[in-house]
GROMACS .gro file of C-alpha atoms in nm:
model
  231
    1UNK     CA    1   9.214  25.070   4.908
    2UNK     CA    2   9.268  25.195   4.554
    3UNK     CA    3   9.489  24.895   4.479
    4UNK     CA    4   9.223  24.651   4.595
    5UNK     CA    5   8.960  24.835   4.392
    6UNK     CA    6   9.180  24.806   4.085
    7UNK     CA    7   9.197  24.429   4.126
    8UNK     CA    8   8.823  24.386   4.182
    9UNK     CA    9   8.665  24.640   3.949
   10UNK     CA   10   8.578  24.492   3.604
   11UNK     CA   11   8.605  24.834   3.443
   12UNK     CA   12   8.982  24.815   3.455
   13UNK     CA   13   8.999  24.475   3.287
   14UNK     CA   14   8.897  24.603   2.944
   15UNK     CA   15   9.212  24.758   2.807
   16UNK     CA   16   9.211  25.079   3.012
   17UNK     CA   17   9.453  24.965   3.281
   18UNK     CA   18   9.740  25.179   3.157
   19UNK     CA   19   9.526  25.492   3.155
   20UNK     CA   20   9.469  25.440   3.526
   21UNK     CA   21   9.832  25.342   3.582
   22UNK     CA   22   9.959  25.665   3.428
   23UNK     CA   23   9.719  25.873   3.637
   24UNK     CA   24   9.857  25.700   3.944
   25UNK     CA   25  10.214  25.744   3.818
   26UNK     CA   26  10.164  26.119   3.812
   27UNK     CA   27  10.098  26.110   4.189
   28UNK     CA   28  10.349  25.847   4.295
   29UNK     CA   29  10.611  26.101   4.404
   30UNK     CA   30  10.510  26.422   4.581
   31UNK     CA   31  10.773  26.681   4.674
   32UNK     CA   32  11.045  26.423   4.611
   33UNK     CA   33  10.891  26.160   4.843
   34UNK     CA   34  10.728  25.834   4.742
   35UNK     CA   35  10.359  25.784   4.821
   36UNK     CA   36  10.357  25.411   4.910
   37UNK     CA   37   9.981  25.365   4.873
   38UNK     CA   38   9.987  25.504   4.520
   39UNK     CA   39  10.292  25.293   4.427
   40UNK     CA   40  10.112  24.987   4.562
   41UNK     CA   41   9.809  25.064   4.347
   42UNK     CA   42  10.036  25.097   4.042
   43UNK     CA   43  10.185  24.755   4.118
   44UNK     CA   44   9.837  24.605   4.140
   45UNK     CA   45   9.751  24.741   3.797
   46UNK     CA   46  10.059  24.579   3.645
   47UNK     CA   47   9.953  24.243   3.787
   48UNK     CA   48   9.738  24.237   3.474
   49UNK     CA   49  10.047  24.150   3.276
   50UNK     CA   50   9.893  24.235   2.941
   51UNK     CA   51   9.891  24.596   3.060
   52UNK     CA   52  10.268  24.585   3.110
   53UNK     CA   53  10.315  24.532   2.737
   54UNK     CA   54  10.207  24.894   2.690
   55UNK     CA   55  10.479  25.037   2.913
   56UNK     CA   56  10.689  25.297   2.734
   57UNK     CA   57  11.052  25.378   2.809
   58UNK     CA   58  10.928  25.691   2.987
   59UNK     CA   59  10.704  25.474   3.207
   60UNK     CA   60  10.993  25.244   3.296
   61UNK     CA   61  11.216  25.540   3.377
   62UNK     CA   62  10.944  25.672   3.609
   63UNK     CA   63  10.935  25.339   3.794
   64UNK     CA   64  11.315  25.346   3.826
   65UNK     CA   65  11.284  25.689   3.986
   66UNK     CA   66  11.038  25.551   4.241
   67UNK     CA   67  11.257  25.246   4.309
   68UNK     CA   68  11.584  25.429   4.365
   69UNK     CA   69  11.737  25.473   4.709
   70UNK     CA   70  11.738  25.838   4.816
   71UNK     CA   71  12.082  25.991   4.860
   72UNK     CA   72  12.180  25.932   5.220
   73UNK     CA   73  11.861  25.731   5.280
   74UNK     CA   74  11.841  25.454   5.534
   75UNK     CA   75  11.870  25.090   5.432
   76UNK     CA   76  11.541  24.996   5.275
   77UNK     CA   77  11.440  25.361   5.263
   78UNK     CA   78  11.187  25.531   5.487
   79UNK     CA   79  10.904  25.363   5.295
   80UNK     CA   80  11.043  25.026   5.195
   81UNK     CA   81  10.697  24.904   5.102
   82UNK     CA   82  10.676  25.167   4.831
   83UNK     CA   83  11.022  25.077   4.704
   84UNK     CA   84  10.942  24.707   4.711
   85UNK     CA   85  10.634  24.765   4.496
   86UNK     CA   86  10.843  24.966   4.249
   87UNK     CA   87  11.099  24.683   4.238
   88UNK     CA   88  10.814  24.439   4.165
   89UNK     CA   89  10.700  24.662   3.875
   90UNK     CA   90  11.050  24.662   3.729
   91UNK     CA   91  11.039  24.284   3.736
   92UNK     CA   92  10.710  24.274   3.548
   93UNK     CA   93  10.846  24.525   3.297
   94UNK     CA   94  11.158  24.315   3.245
   95UNK     CA   95  10.943  24.012   3.164
   96UNK     CA   96  10.658  24.170   2.970
   97UNK     CA   97  10.750  24.505   2.814
   98UNK     CA   98  10.904  24.510   2.464
   99UNK     CA   99  11.098  24.826   2.553
  100UNK     CA  100  11.284  24.623   2.816
  101UNK     CA  101  11.399  24.352   2.575
  102UNK     CA  102  11.733  24.511   2.487
  103UNK     CA  103  12.045  24.406   2.675
  104UNK     CA  104  12.115  24.744   2.835
  105UNK     CA  105  11.770  24.762   2.996
  106UNK     CA  106  11.776  24.400   3.114
  107UNK     CA  107  12.120  24.463   3.263
  108UNK     CA  108  12.012  24.786   3.430
  109UNK     CA  109  11.706  24.622   3.587
  110UNK     CA  110  11.923  24.336   3.711
  111UNK     CA  111  12.170  24.588   3.852
  112UNK     CA  112  11.887  24.757   4.040
  113UNK     CA  113  11.788  24.425   4.196
  114UNK     CA  114  12.148  24.353   4.298
  115UNK     CA  115  12.179  24.702   4.449
  116UNK     CA  116  11.869  24.630   4.659
  117UNK     CA  117  12.023  24.304   4.779
  118UNK     CA  118  12.351  24.474   4.867
  119UNK     CA  119  12.165  24.733   5.073
  120UNK     CA  120  12.021  24.469   5.299
  121UNK     CA  121  12.311  24.220   5.327
  122UNK     CA  122  12.504  24.228   5.652
  123UNK     CA  123  12.442  24.434   5.963
  124UNK     CA  124  12.166  24.671   6.058
  125UNK     CA  125  11.868  24.670   6.287
  126UNK     CA  126  11.660  24.353   6.294
  127UNK     CA  127  11.356  24.502   6.460
  128UNK     CA  128  11.122  24.789   6.395
  129UNK     CA  129  10.967  24.921   6.076
  130UNK     CA  130  11.301  25.003   5.912
  131UNK     CA  131  11.411  24.640   5.945
  132UNK     CA  132  11.083  24.513   5.800
  133UNK     CA  133  11.118  24.759   5.512
  134UNK     CA  134  11.470  24.632   5.444
  135UNK     CA  135  11.350  24.270   5.448
  136UNK     CA  136  11.059  24.357   5.221
  137UNK     CA  137  11.292  24.518   4.968
  138UNK     CA  138  11.533  24.223   4.975
  139UNK     CA  139  11.244  23.976   4.948
  140UNK     CA  140  11.099  24.146   4.640
  141UNK     CA  141  11.436  24.177   4.466
  142UNK     CA  142  11.503  23.806   4.519
  143UNK     CA  143  11.163  23.717   4.376
  144UNK     CA  144  11.219  23.936   4.072
  145UNK     CA  145  11.555  23.772   4.001
  146UNK     CA  146  11.399  23.426   4.030
  147UNK     CA  147  11.112  23.525   3.801
  148UNK     CA  148  11.335  23.683   3.538
  149UNK     CA  149  11.617  23.430   3.522
  150UNK     CA  150  11.396  23.128   3.574
  151UNK     CA  151  11.148  23.226   3.303
  152UNK     CA  152  11.109  23.051   2.970
  153UNK     CA  153  11.174  23.295   2.686
  154UNK     CA  154  11.118  23.259   2.310
  155UNK     CA  155  11.319  23.565   2.205
  156UNK     CA  156  11.675  23.444   2.139
  157UNK     CA  157  11.820  23.791   2.189
  158UNK     CA  158  11.662  23.816   2.534
  159UNK     CA  159  11.776  23.462   2.622
  160UNK     CA  160  12.134  23.545   2.522
  161UNK     CA  161  12.123  23.875   2.710
  162UNK     CA  162  11.999  23.710   3.028
  163UNK     CA  163  12.255  23.431   3.008
  164UNK     CA  164  12.533  23.687   2.970
  165UNK     CA  165  12.401  23.900   3.257
  166UNK     CA  166  12.351  23.596   3.479
  167UNK     CA  167  12.706  23.480   3.423
  168UNK     CA  168  12.886  23.814   3.439
  169UNK     CA  169  12.688  23.963   3.729
  170UNK     CA  170  12.736  23.661   3.955
  171UNK     CA  171  12.364  23.638   4.024
  172UNK     CA  172  12.363  23.314   4.222
  173UNK     CA  173  12.639  23.425   4.460
  174UNK     CA  174  12.459  23.752   4.531
  175UNK     CA  175  12.127  23.576   4.585
  176UNK     CA  176  12.274  23.320   4.825
  177UNK     CA  177  12.437  23.596   5.032
  178UNK     CA  178  12.116  23.798   5.041
  179UNK     CA  179  11.903  23.495   5.132
  180UNK     CA  180  12.138  23.413   5.422
  181UNK     CA  181  12.120  23.772   5.542
  182UNK     CA  182  11.741  23.773   5.509
  183UNK     CA  183  11.721  23.446   5.704
  184UNK     CA  184  11.917  23.604   5.989
  185UNK     CA  185  11.698  23.912   5.989
  186UNK     CA  186  11.385  23.695   5.997
  187UNK     CA  187  11.514  23.507   6.301
  188UNK     CA  188  11.609  23.830   6.477
  189UNK     CA  189  11.275  23.997   6.411
  190UNK     CA  190  11.081  23.687   6.518
  191UNK     CA  191  11.280  23.648   6.839
  192UNK     CA  192  11.240  24.014   6.925
  193UNK     CA  193  10.866  23.993   6.863
  194UNK     CA  194  10.774  23.675   7.048
  195UNK     CA  195  11.031  23.401   7.019
  196UNK     CA  196  10.983  23.262   6.671
  197UNK     CA  197  10.818  23.277   6.331
  198UNK     CA  198  10.457  23.171   6.370
  199UNK     CA  199  10.433  23.315   6.721
  200UNK     CA  200  10.482  23.684   6.650
  201UNK     CA  201  10.242  23.908   6.840
  202UNK     CA  202  10.187  24.135   6.540
  203UNK     CA  203   9.975  23.955   6.277
  204UNK     CA  204  10.106  24.166   5.989
  205UNK     CA  205  10.466  24.107   6.096
  206UNK     CA  206  10.401  23.734   6.126
  207UNK     CA  207  10.251  23.720   5.777
  208UNK     CA  208  10.550  23.906   5.637
  209UNK     CA  209  10.802  23.685   5.815
  210UNK     CA  210  10.632  23.370   5.686
  211UNK     CA  211  10.638  23.515   5.333
  212UNK     CA  212  11.007  23.606   5.366
  213UNK     CA  213  11.085  23.256   5.496
  214UNK     CA  214  10.917  23.106   5.188
  215UNK     CA  215  11.135  23.324   4.966
  216UNK     CA  216  11.452  23.202   5.140
  217UNK     CA  217  11.343  22.842   5.080
  218UNK     CA  218  11.261  22.921   4.716
  219UNK     CA  219  11.606  23.071   4.666
  220UNK     CA  220  11.759  22.742   4.777
  221UNK     CA  221  11.551  22.556   4.517
  222UNK     CA  222  11.632  22.816   4.253
  223UNK     CA  223  12.006  22.789   4.312
  224UNK     CA  224  11.985  22.412   4.272
  225UNK     CA  225  11.771  22.445   3.958
  226UNK     CA  226  11.998  22.704   3.796
  227UNK     CA  227  12.305  22.503   3.886
  228UNK     CA  228  12.163  22.206   3.696
  229UNK     CA  229  12.044  22.427   3.412
  230UNK     CA  230  12.377  22.603   3.357
  231UNK     CA  231  12.608  22.305   3.415
   0.00000   0.00000   0.00000
């Protein structure tokens, strides 16, 4: 509800977005646990990308804390939606925040995305909320990687950093593996629900599966595009 209000209320479109974002940040983790609704509201604020330019290193570190996998936590975490929103914020920060321009930060954000992909590649349950959380996390990480490495960039230092990271981290290989895993999870969840994507009994699940399917298709296009771009 707060997130939707943020997007619709004109008051927050006049340069005060980060004031609200930092108030939300202070309540994003309570007793060591993420509060997914608050994290989602934070992500909505950063959809005003001008606001992301005001992120400080402390802000980015706070988002990393929200995005991290708890020690011993399940794949996707117990609140994958909250983690997925934090991953989305890291992507916006990587693209828009000056404090994220240096190589070490770009590399660390990329590493976080790859860690999220590795969490969800391979086995694991394909039904239930934990499986949807895992798919949501994988889906968001894939989208961030496509946004970051497919973006046009005027800063030569950032361009060089991303090219080096892309090459040395093996981004395409990791994305292809994750997309294949996500595709299998989508099929499993759809079959368990009602026999196929588009026929799921749960409307929210169906919407998510359709969105995840679109991401898998986009990864295929991205791989082809980046192959041409880097050849």
